[in-house]
Coordinates of C-alpha atoms and ligand atoms in Angstrom, one line a residue:
M22 CA -26.6 -111.5 -122.7
F23 CA -24.3 -109.7 -125.0
K24 CA -21.5 -111.8 -126.6
R25 CA -18.2 -110.6 -127.9
V26 CA -17.9 -110.2 -131.7
P27 CA -16.7 -113.4 -133.4
G28 CA -13.0 -113.4 -133.9
T29 CA -12.3 -111.0 -131.0
R30 CA -11.1 -112.1 -127.6
D31 CA -11.2 -110.8 -124.0
I32 CA -7.7 -110.9 -122.6
L33 CA -8.6 -111.5 -119.0
P34 CA -6.6 -110.5 -115.9
D35 CA -5.3 -114.0 -115.4
Q36 CA -3.9 -114.0 -118.9
I37 CA -2.5 -110.5 -119.0
K38 CA 0.9 -111.4 -117.4
Q39 CA 1.8 -113.2 -120.6
W40 CA 1.0 -110.2 -122.7
Q41 CA 2.8 -107.8 -120.4
K42 CA 5.9 -110.1 -120.4
I43 CA 6.0 -110.2 -124.2
E44 CA 5.6 -106.4 -124.4
Q45 CA 8.2 -105.8 -121.7
V46 CA 10.8 -108.1 -123.3
S47 CA 10.1 -106.6 -126.7
R48 CA 10.6 -103.0 -125.5
R49 CA 13.9 -104.1 -123.9
V50 CA 15.2 -105.8 -127.1
F51 CA 14.0 -103.0 -129.4
S52 CA 15.9 -100.5 -127.2
L53 CA 19.1 -102.6 -127.6
Y54 CA 18.8 -101.9 -131.3
N55 CA 17.9 -98.2 -130.8
Y56 CA 14.3 -98.4 -132.0
L57 CA 11.8 -95.9 -130.6
E58 CA 8.1 -96.5 -130.1
I59 CA 5.5 -95.0 -132.4
R60 CA 1.7 -95.1 -131.9
P61 CA -0.2 -94.2 -135.0
P62 CA -4.0 -94.1 -134.9
L63 CA -6.2 -97.2 -135.2
I64 CA -8.2 -95.7 -138.1
E65 CA -6.9 -94.4 -141.4
E66 CA -8.5 -93.4 -144.7
S67 CA -9.3 -96.6 -146.4
S68 CA -7.5 -95.4 -149.6
L69 CA -4.2 -95.5 -147.7
Y70 CA -4.5 -99.3 -147.7
Q71 CA -5.7 -99.6 -151.2
R72 CA -2.7 -97.6 -152.3
S73 CA -0.1 -99.4 -150.2
L74 CA -1.2 -103.0 -149.8
G75 CA -2.7 -103.1 -153.3
D76 CA -6.3 -103.2 -154.6
A77 CA -6.1 -106.9 -155.6
T78 CA -4.8 -108.1 -152.2
E79 CA -7.0 -110.3 -150.0
I80 CA -6.9 -107.8 -147.2
V81 CA -8.2 -104.9 -149.3
Q82 CA -10.7 -106.9 -151.2
K83 CA -12.2 -109.0 -148.4
Q84 CA -10.9 -108.2 -145.0
M85 CA -11.1 -104.4 -144.2
F86 CA -13.4 -103.2 -141.5
L87 CA -14.8 -100.1 -143.3
I88 CA -16.6 -97.1 -141.8
Q89 CA -18.4 -94.9 -144.3
K90 CA -19.2 -91.4 -143.1
G91 CA -20.8 -89.4 -146.0
E92 CA -18.1 -89.1 -148.6
D93 CA -15.4 -90.3 -146.3
S94 CA -14.3 -93.9 -146.1
Y95 CA -12.2 -95.0 -143.2
A96 CA -10.8 -98.4 -142.3
L97 CA -9.7 -100.0 -139.0
R98 CA -6.0 -100.6 -139.5
P99 CA -5.4 -104.2 -140.9
E100 CA -1.6 -103.7 -140.3
G101 CA 0.9 -101.1 -139.2
T102 CA 3.3 -100.5 -142.1
A103 CA 1.1 -98.2 -144.2
S104 CA 0.2 -96.0 -141.2
I105 CA 3.8 -95.6 -140.2
V106 CA 4.9 -94.6 -143.7
R107 CA 2.0 -92.2 -143.8
A108 CA 3.1 -90.8 -140.4
Y109 CA 6.7 -90.6 -141.5
I110 CA 5.8 -88.5 -144.6
E111 CA 3.1 -86.4 -142.9
N112 CA 5.3 -85.4 -140.0
N113 CA 8.3 -84.6 -142.2
L114 CA 10.4 -87.2 -140.5
D115 CA 12.4 -87.6 -143.7
K116 CA 13.6 -84.0 -143.2
T117 CA 15.4 -84.8 -139.9
G118 CA 18.3 -86.5 -141.8
N119 CA 18.1 -89.4 -139.3
L120 CA 17.4 -93.0 -140.1
F121 CA 13.9 -93.6 -138.7
K122 CA 13.9 -96.7 -136.5
S123 CA 10.5 -97.4 -135.0
Y124 CA 8.6 -100.1 -133.2
Y125 CA 4.9 -100.5 -132.4
M126 CA 2.5 -102.8 -130.6
G127 CA -1.3 -102.9 -130.7
P128 CA -4.5 -104.3 -132.2
M129 CA -5.0 -104.8 -135.9
F130 CA -8.4 -105.7 -137.6
R131 CA -9.1 -108.1 -140.4
M132 CA -12.5 -109.6 -141.4
E133 CA -11.2 -113.2 -141.4
R134 CA -13.0 -116.5 -140.8
P135 CA -12.1 -117.0 -137.2
Q136 CA -10.2 -120.1 -136.1
K137 CA -7.3 -121.1 -133.9
G138 CA -4.6 -118.5 -134.4
R139 CA -6.7 -116.4 -136.7
Y140 CA -8.8 -113.6 -135.3
R141 CA -10.6 -110.5 -136.5
Q142 CA -8.9 -108.4 -133.8
F143 CA -5.4 -109.6 -133.2
H144 CA -2.2 -107.8 -132.1
H145 CA 1.1 -107.0 -133.8
I146 CA 4.5 -106.3 -132.3
G147 CA 6.5 -104.9 -135.1
C148 CA 9.1 -102.5 -136.3
E149 CA 9.7 -100.3 -139.3
V150 CA 13.0 -98.7 -140.4
I151 CA 12.8 -96.0 -143.1
G152 CA 15.7 -94.3 -144.8
S153 CA 18.2 -97.0 -145.9
R154 CA 18.7 -99.6 -148.6
S155 CA 21.7 -101.1 -146.9
P156 CA 21.7 -104.9 -146.9
E157 CA 23.2 -104.8 -143.5
L158 CA 19.9 -103.3 -142.3
D159 CA 18.1 -106.4 -143.6
V160 CA 20.5 -108.5 -141.6
E161 CA 19.9 -106.3 -138.5
I162 CA 16.1 -106.6 -138.9
I163 CA 16.1 -110.4 -139.3
A164 CA 18.6 -110.8 -136.4
L165 CA 16.4 -108.6 -134.3
A166 CA 13.3 -110.8 -135.0
D167 CA 15.5 -113.9 -134.1
Q168 CA 16.6 -112.2 -130.8
L169 CA 13.1 -111.3 -129.9
L170 CA 11.9 -114.9 -130.3
C171 CA 14.9 -116.2 -128.2
S172 CA 14.1 -113.6 -125.5
Y173 CA 10.3 -114.4 -125.2
P174 CA 11.3 -117.4 -125.4
V175 CA 9.7 -119.2 -128.3
K176 CA 11.5 -122.3 -129.7
G177 CA 11.1 -124.5 -132.7
Y178 CA 10.6 -121.8 -135.3
S179 CA 12.2 -121.5 -138.7
I180 CA 13.1 -118.3 -140.6
V181 CA 12.4 -118.5 -144.3
I182 CA 13.8 -115.8 -146.6
N183 CA 13.6 -114.9 -150.3
S184 CA 14.2 -111.9 -152.5
L185 CA 11.5 -110.5 -154.8
G186 CA 14.0 -108.1 -156.3
C187 CA 13.2 -104.6 -157.6
A188 CA 10.0 -103.5 -159.4
D189 CA 11.4 -104.7 -162.7
D190 CA 12.4 -108.1 -161.2
K191 CA 8.9 -108.5 -159.8
K192 CA 7.5 -107.9 -163.2
R193 CA 9.9 -110.5 -164.6
L194 CA 8.9 -113.0 -161.9
T195 CA 5.2 -112.4 -162.5
A196 CA 5.7 -113.0 -166.3
Q197 CA 7.7 -116.2 -165.7
L198 CA 5.2 -117.5 -163.3
R199 CA 2.2 -116.8 -165.6
E200 CA 4.0 -118.7 -168.4
K201 CA 4.8 -121.7 -166.1
L202 CA 1.3 -121.9 -164.7
Q203 CA -0.5 -121.5 -168.0
N204 CA -0.9 -125.3 -168.5
S205 CA -2.0 -126.0 -165.0
L206 CA -4.6 -123.2 -164.8
S207 CA -7.6 -125.6 -164.8
D208 CA -6.2 -127.5 -161.8
L209 CA -5.8 -124.5 -159.6
C210 CA -8.3 -123.7 -156.8
D211 CA -10.9 -121.1 -157.6
D212 CA -9.1 -118.4 -155.6
C213 CA -5.9 -119.1 -157.5
K214 CA -7.8 -118.9 -160.9
V215 CA -8.6 -115.3 -159.9
R216 CA -5.1 -114.7 -158.5
F217 CA -3.7 -115.8 -161.9
E218 CA -5.4 -112.8 -163.4
Q219 CA -4.9 -110.3 -160.6
N220 CA -2.0 -111.2 -158.4
V221 CA -0.3 -114.3 -159.7
L222 CA 2.6 -114.2 -157.2
R223 CA 0.1 -115.2 -154.4
I224 CA -0.4 -118.6 -156.1
L225 CA 3.1 -119.5 -154.8
D226 CA 1.9 -119.4 -151.2
C227 CA -1.6 -120.8 -151.6
K228 CA -2.5 -123.3 -148.8
N229 CA -4.6 -125.5 -151.0
E230 CA -3.0 -129.0 -151.3
K231 CA -3.5 -129.3 -155.1
C232 CA -2.0 -125.8 -155.7
K233 CA 0.9 -126.6 -153.4
E234 CA 1.6 -129.6 -155.4
I235 CA 1.6 -127.7 -158.7
V236 CA 3.8 -124.9 -157.2
Q237 CA 6.3 -127.4 -155.8
K238 CA 6.9 -128.7 -159.3
L239 CA 7.6 -125.2 -160.7
E240 CA 11.2 -125.0 -159.6
M241 CA 11.2 -121.3 -159.2
R242 CA 14.8 -120.1 -158.6
D243 CA 16.1 -116.6 -158.4
G244 CA 16.4 -116.2 -162.2
H245 CA 14.2 -113.1 -162.0
L246 CA 16.8 -111.1 -160.0
C247 CA 18.9 -108.4 -161.7
D248 CA 22.6 -108.2 -160.7
P249 CA 22.3 -105.5 -158.0
C250 CA 19.3 -107.3 -156.4
R251 CA 21.1 -110.6 -156.5
G252 CA 24.2 -109.0 -154.9
H253 CA 22.1 -107.5 -152.2
F254 CA 20.5 -110.8 -151.4
E255 CA 23.9 -112.6 -151.3
T256 CA 25.1 -110.0 -148.8
V257 CA 22.0 -110.5 -146.6
K258 CA 22.5 -114.3 -146.6
A259 CA 26.2 -114.0 -145.8
G260 CA 25.5 -111.5 -143.0
L261 CA 22.9 -113.7 -141.4
A262 CA 25.3 -116.7 -141.6
S263 CA 28.1 -114.5 -140.0
L264 CA 25.7 -114.0 -137.0
N265 CA 24.8 -117.6 -136.8
V266 CA 21.1 -116.8 -137.5
K267 CA 19.6 -120.0 -139.0
F268 CA 17.5 -119.5 -142.1
E269 CA 16.2 -121.3 -145.2
V270 CA 15.8 -119.8 -148.6
S271 CA 12.5 -120.5 -150.4
S272 CA 11.8 -119.1 -153.8
N273 CA 8.1 -119.7 -153.1
L274 CA 7.9 -117.1 -150.4
V275 CA 6.3 -114.0 -152.0
R276 CA 4.2 -112.4 -149.2
G277 CA 0.6 -111.2 -149.7
L278 CA 1.1 -107.5 -149.9
D279 CA 1.9 -105.5 -153.0
Y280 CA 4.4 -103.1 -151.3
Y281 CA 7.2 -105.7 -150.9
T282 CA 10.4 -105.5 -153.0
G283 CA 13.7 -107.1 -152.3
T284 CA 14.2 -109.2 -149.2
V285 CA 11.1 -110.8 -147.7
F286 CA 10.9 -113.3 -144.8
E287 CA 8.5 -115.3 -142.8
I288 CA 8.9 -117.0 -139.4
K289 CA 7.1 -120.3 -139.3
H290 CA 6.1 -122.6 -136.5
D291 CA 4.3 -125.9 -136.5
N292 CA 2.1 -125.3 -133.4
L293 CA -0.3 -122.8 -134.9
G294 CA -3.1 -124.9 -136.3
P295 CA -3.7 -126.4 -139.7
Q296 CA -4.5 -123.2 -141.6
Q297 CA -1.5 -121.0 -140.7
D298 CA 2.1 -121.4 -139.8
A299 CA 3.4 -117.8 -139.7
L300 CA 4.4 -116.4 -136.3
G301 CA 5.5 -113.2 -138.1
A302 CA 6.7 -111.8 -141.4
G303 CA 8.2 -108.8 -143.0
G304 CA 10.5 -107.5 -145.7
R305 CA 11.6 -104.5 -147.7
Y306 CA 9.3 -102.0 -149.3
D307 CA 11.7 -99.7 -151.0
N308 CA 9.1 -98.0 -153.3
L309 CA 6.3 -97.5 -150.8
V310 CA 7.5 -94.2 -149.3
S311 CA 7.7 -92.5 -152.7
E312 CA 4.4 -94.1 -153.8
L313 CA 2.7 -92.5 -150.9
G314 CA 4.2 -89.0 -151.7
G315 CA 7.5 -89.1 -149.8
P316 CA 11.1 -89.3 -151.0
Q317 CA 12.5 -92.3 -152.8
T318 CA 14.1 -94.2 -150.0
G319 CA 14.6 -97.7 -148.7
A320 CA 12.5 -99.2 -145.9
I321 CA 12.1 -102.5 -144.2
G322 CA 10.2 -104.0 -141.2
F323 CA 8.3 -106.9 -139.8
A324 CA 5.5 -107.8 -137.5
F325 CA 4.8 -110.7 -135.1
G326 CA 1.3 -111.9 -134.3
V327 CA 1.2 -111.8 -130.5
E328 CA -1.6 -114.4 -130.2
R329 CA 0.5 -116.7 -132.3
L330 CA 3.6 -116.1 -130.1
I331 CA 1.6 -117.2 -127.1
L332 CA 0.2 -120.2 -128.9
A333 CA 3.7 -121.3 -130.0
S334 CA 5.3 -120.9 -126.6
E335 CA 5.6 -124.2 -124.8
S336 CA 5.4 -122.7 -121.3
P337 CA 3.6 -119.6 -120.2
L338 CA 5.6 -116.5 -121.0
T339 CA 5.5 -115.1 -117.5
D340 CA 7.9 -113.9 -114.9
A341 CA 9.0 -116.7 -112.6
E342 CA 8.5 -114.4 -109.6
P343 CA 5.5 -112.2 -109.7
E344 CA 5.6 -109.1 -107.4
K345 CA 4.5 -110.1 -103.9
L346 CA 1.4 -108.5 -102.4
V347 CA 0.8 -107.8 -98.7
Y348 CA -2.8 -108.6 -97.6
L349 CA -4.5 -106.5 -94.9
I350 CA -7.3 -107.9 -92.8
S351 CA -9.1 -105.2 -90.8
L352 CA -11.5 -106.5 -88.1
G353 CA -14.3 -104.1 -87.3
D354 CA -15.6 -100.8 -88.7
T355 CA -13.0 -98.5 -87.0
A356 CA -10.2 -100.8 -88.1
K357 CA -11.5 -100.8 -91.7
K358 CA -11.4 -96.9 -91.7
Q359 CA -7.8 -97.0 -90.4
G360 CA -7.0 -99.8 -92.8
V361 CA -7.6 -97.4 -95.8
I362 CA -4.8 -95.2 -94.4
V363 CA -2.5 -98.2 -93.8
L364 CA -3.0 -99.4 -97.4
N365 CA -2.3 -95.9 -98.7
T366 CA 0.9 -95.7 -96.7
L367 CA 2.1 -99.0 -98.0
R368 CA 1.3 -98.3 -101.6
N369 CA 2.9 -94.8 -101.4
A370 CA 6.1 -96.6 -100.1
G371 CA 6.0 -98.9 -103.2
I372 CA 4.7 -102.0 -101.4
P373 CA 1.9 -103.7 -103.3
A374 CA -1.0 -104.1 -100.9
D375 CA -4.7 -105.2 -100.9
T376 CA -7.5 -105.9 -98.5
D377 CA -10.9 -107.5 -98.3
Y378 CA -13.9 -105.5 -99.5
E379 CA -16.4 -108.3 -99.5
G380 CA -17.0 -108.7 -95.7
K381 CA -15.1 -112.0 -95.4
S382 CA -14.7 -113.7 -92.0
L383 CA -11.1 -113.8 -90.6
K384 CA -10.8 -117.4 -91.9
G385 CA -12.1 -116.5 -95.4
A386 CA -9.8 -113.5 -95.5
M387 CA -6.8 -115.7 -94.5
R388 CA -7.7 -118.1 -97.3
K389 CA -7.8 -115.2 -99.7
A390 CA -4.3 -114.2 -98.5
N391 CA -3.1 -117.7 -99.2
D392 CA -4.7 -117.7 -102.7
L393 CA -2.9 -114.5 -103.5
K394 CA 0.4 -116.1 -102.2
A395 CA 0.9 -113.0 -100.0
P396 CA 4.2 -113.4 -98.1
F397 CA 2.7 -111.3 -95.2
T398 CA -0.8 -110.8 -93.9
L399 CA -1.4 -107.8 -91.7
I400 CA -4.1 -108.0 -89.0
L401 CA -5.6 -104.9 -87.6
G402 CA -8.2 -105.1 -84.8
D403 CA -9.4 -102.8 -81.9
N404 CA -6.6 -104.0 -79.7
E405 CA -3.9 -103.0 -82.2
L406 CA -5.7 -99.7 -82.9
Q407 CA -5.5 -98.7 -79.3
K408 CA -1.7 -99.4 -79.1
N409 CA -1.1 -98.0 -82.6
T410 CA 0.4 -101.3 -83.7
I411 CA -0.4 -104.0 -86.3
V412 CA 0.1 -107.8 -86.3
V413 CA 2.3 -109.0 -89.1
K414 CA 1.9 -112.7 -90.0
N415 CA 4.7 -114.3 -92.0
M416 CA 2.7 -116.7 -94.2
G417 CA 5.8 -118.8 -94.9
N418 CA 6.6 -119.9 -91.4
G419 CA 3.3 -118.9 -89.6
E420 CA 5.2 -116.5 -87.2
Q421 CA 3.2 -113.5 -85.9
K422 CA 4.8 -110.3 -84.7
E423 CA 3.2 -107.1 -83.3
I424 CA 4.9 -104.2 -84.9
S425 CA 4.5 -100.5 -84.2
M426 CA 2.6 -98.8 -87.0
T427 CA 5.4 -96.3 -87.5
D428 CA 7.9 -99.2 -88.1
L429 CA 5.6 -101.1 -90.6
V430 CA 7.0 -99.8 -93.9
K431 CA 10.6 -100.3 -92.7
Y432 CA 9.8 -103.8 -91.4
L433 CA 8.1 -104.9 -94.6
S434 CA 10.8 -103.3 -96.9
A435 CA 13.5 -105.3 -95.0
Ligands
HAM19 P1 1.3 -110.1 -142.2 O1 2.0 -111.3 -142.6 O2 0.0 -109.7 -142.8 O3 2.3 -108.9 -142.4 O4 1.1 -110.1 -140.6 C1 2.2 -110.4 -139.7 C2 1.8 -111.4 -138.7 O5 0.6 -111.1 -138.0 C3 1.5 -112.8 -139.3 O6 2.6 -113.5 -139.5 C4 0.7 -113.4 -138.2 O7 1.5 -113.9 -137.2 C5 -0.1 -112.3 -137.6 N1 -1.5 -112.2 -138.2 C6 -1.9 -111.8 -139.4 N2 -3.2 -111.9 -139.5 C7 -3.7 -112.5 -138.3 C8 -5.0 -112.8 -137.8 N3 -6.1 -112.7 -138.5 N4 -5.1 -113.4 -136.6 C9 -3.9 -113.5 -135.8 N5 -2.7 -113.2 -136.2 C10 -2.6 -112.7 -137.5 C11 2.0 -107.6 -142.1 O8 1.0 -107.2 -141.5 C12 3.1 -106.6 -142.4 N6 2.7 -105.3 -142.1 C13 4.4 -107.0 -141.8 C14 5.5 -106.0 -142.1 C15 5.9 -105.0 -141.4 N7 6.1 -106.0 -143.3 C16 7.0 -105.0 -143.3 N8 6.8 -104.4 -142.1

């Protein structure tokens, strides 16, 4: 028997309602903020990710699903931001003169060690805005993330924000950190010893207990920020406060991808398992568009992990009232043939309808109608066929009525 690839999951029909609900709510909220959907491909040239996420990042070094075809190297997308910036530049969207406000949903792929809340194929719901450095846009993006969570609804999360500052500030932060960590180097975990050389900022959010302890004593503040970046961050914080969006500032929040500058944020939740606590994350990447060959322009976005949204939700994220189905029971071969036409008529009139294709007895078919919580069961036998009628049973009160076939749609719609 074939098994699914470790770290992938089948989203089965009895789970799909949760997914559809999250997607539907997201589309609604994104449209309130005037974001339009974008669907970039699932594969890109692997060098796109090396360039944008950074050669020394964990994703590029260890987690990319690579496909080598002759000279060409492709990767299954590990995230959406790089593709969207590539699409923005390639499709000349910078030339439209409009702020580009986009959202996306779909699978991402990372070669991780699978565990609760961490998969090799997982799903993002995210957004990217390209074309502005306005701090009010940072406020909009974080408020949008907050409104999405309230609308799903997910409770008990916290929004943590920080500012990495501009490229020069990041260099300053890196240098400060190297200096502060120099004496603790031998106590860091093996991964952080490598990070010290290649990507020292990542030590700040290492999950190893010993590293966390060392980092907590560092007392990083925002001393690395230049005046304009400090001003930007102050405006963002004041803007969030004016909207009553609750947030904490943590100078240890640095994010794992190289493209970030300025405001970064993460949304944490306790229900996600011991190894991860982020429901979603994002931030500014004001240099990425130009680094990938586009204009020098500001950009910001975030992505939620859908599997983690579902894990964090206390009750199933489904509609209270699923759409009601009418169940048809056709008794005998002639009735079965006529039943196909009845079903077709109902569906064309917008009434969800189904029937038995498994040769169930009348009792078995009634049980099925009960399982499906059908409000009405239709019974069609030779008797009804002759009179061009059908029996409609109200499953709520057990009442049966014989209705003329021509009145059926009208009757059920009422
Ligand atoms: P990220 O932090 O790598 O950021 O991923 C965003 C979210 O995806 C995480 O907070 C988590 O909820 C979910 N996630 C990540 N990896 C996995 C996994 N292996 N299994 C399940 N869920 C996972 C980004 O990808 C950035 N592109 C976000 C962004 C958009 N920044 C700016 N714009």
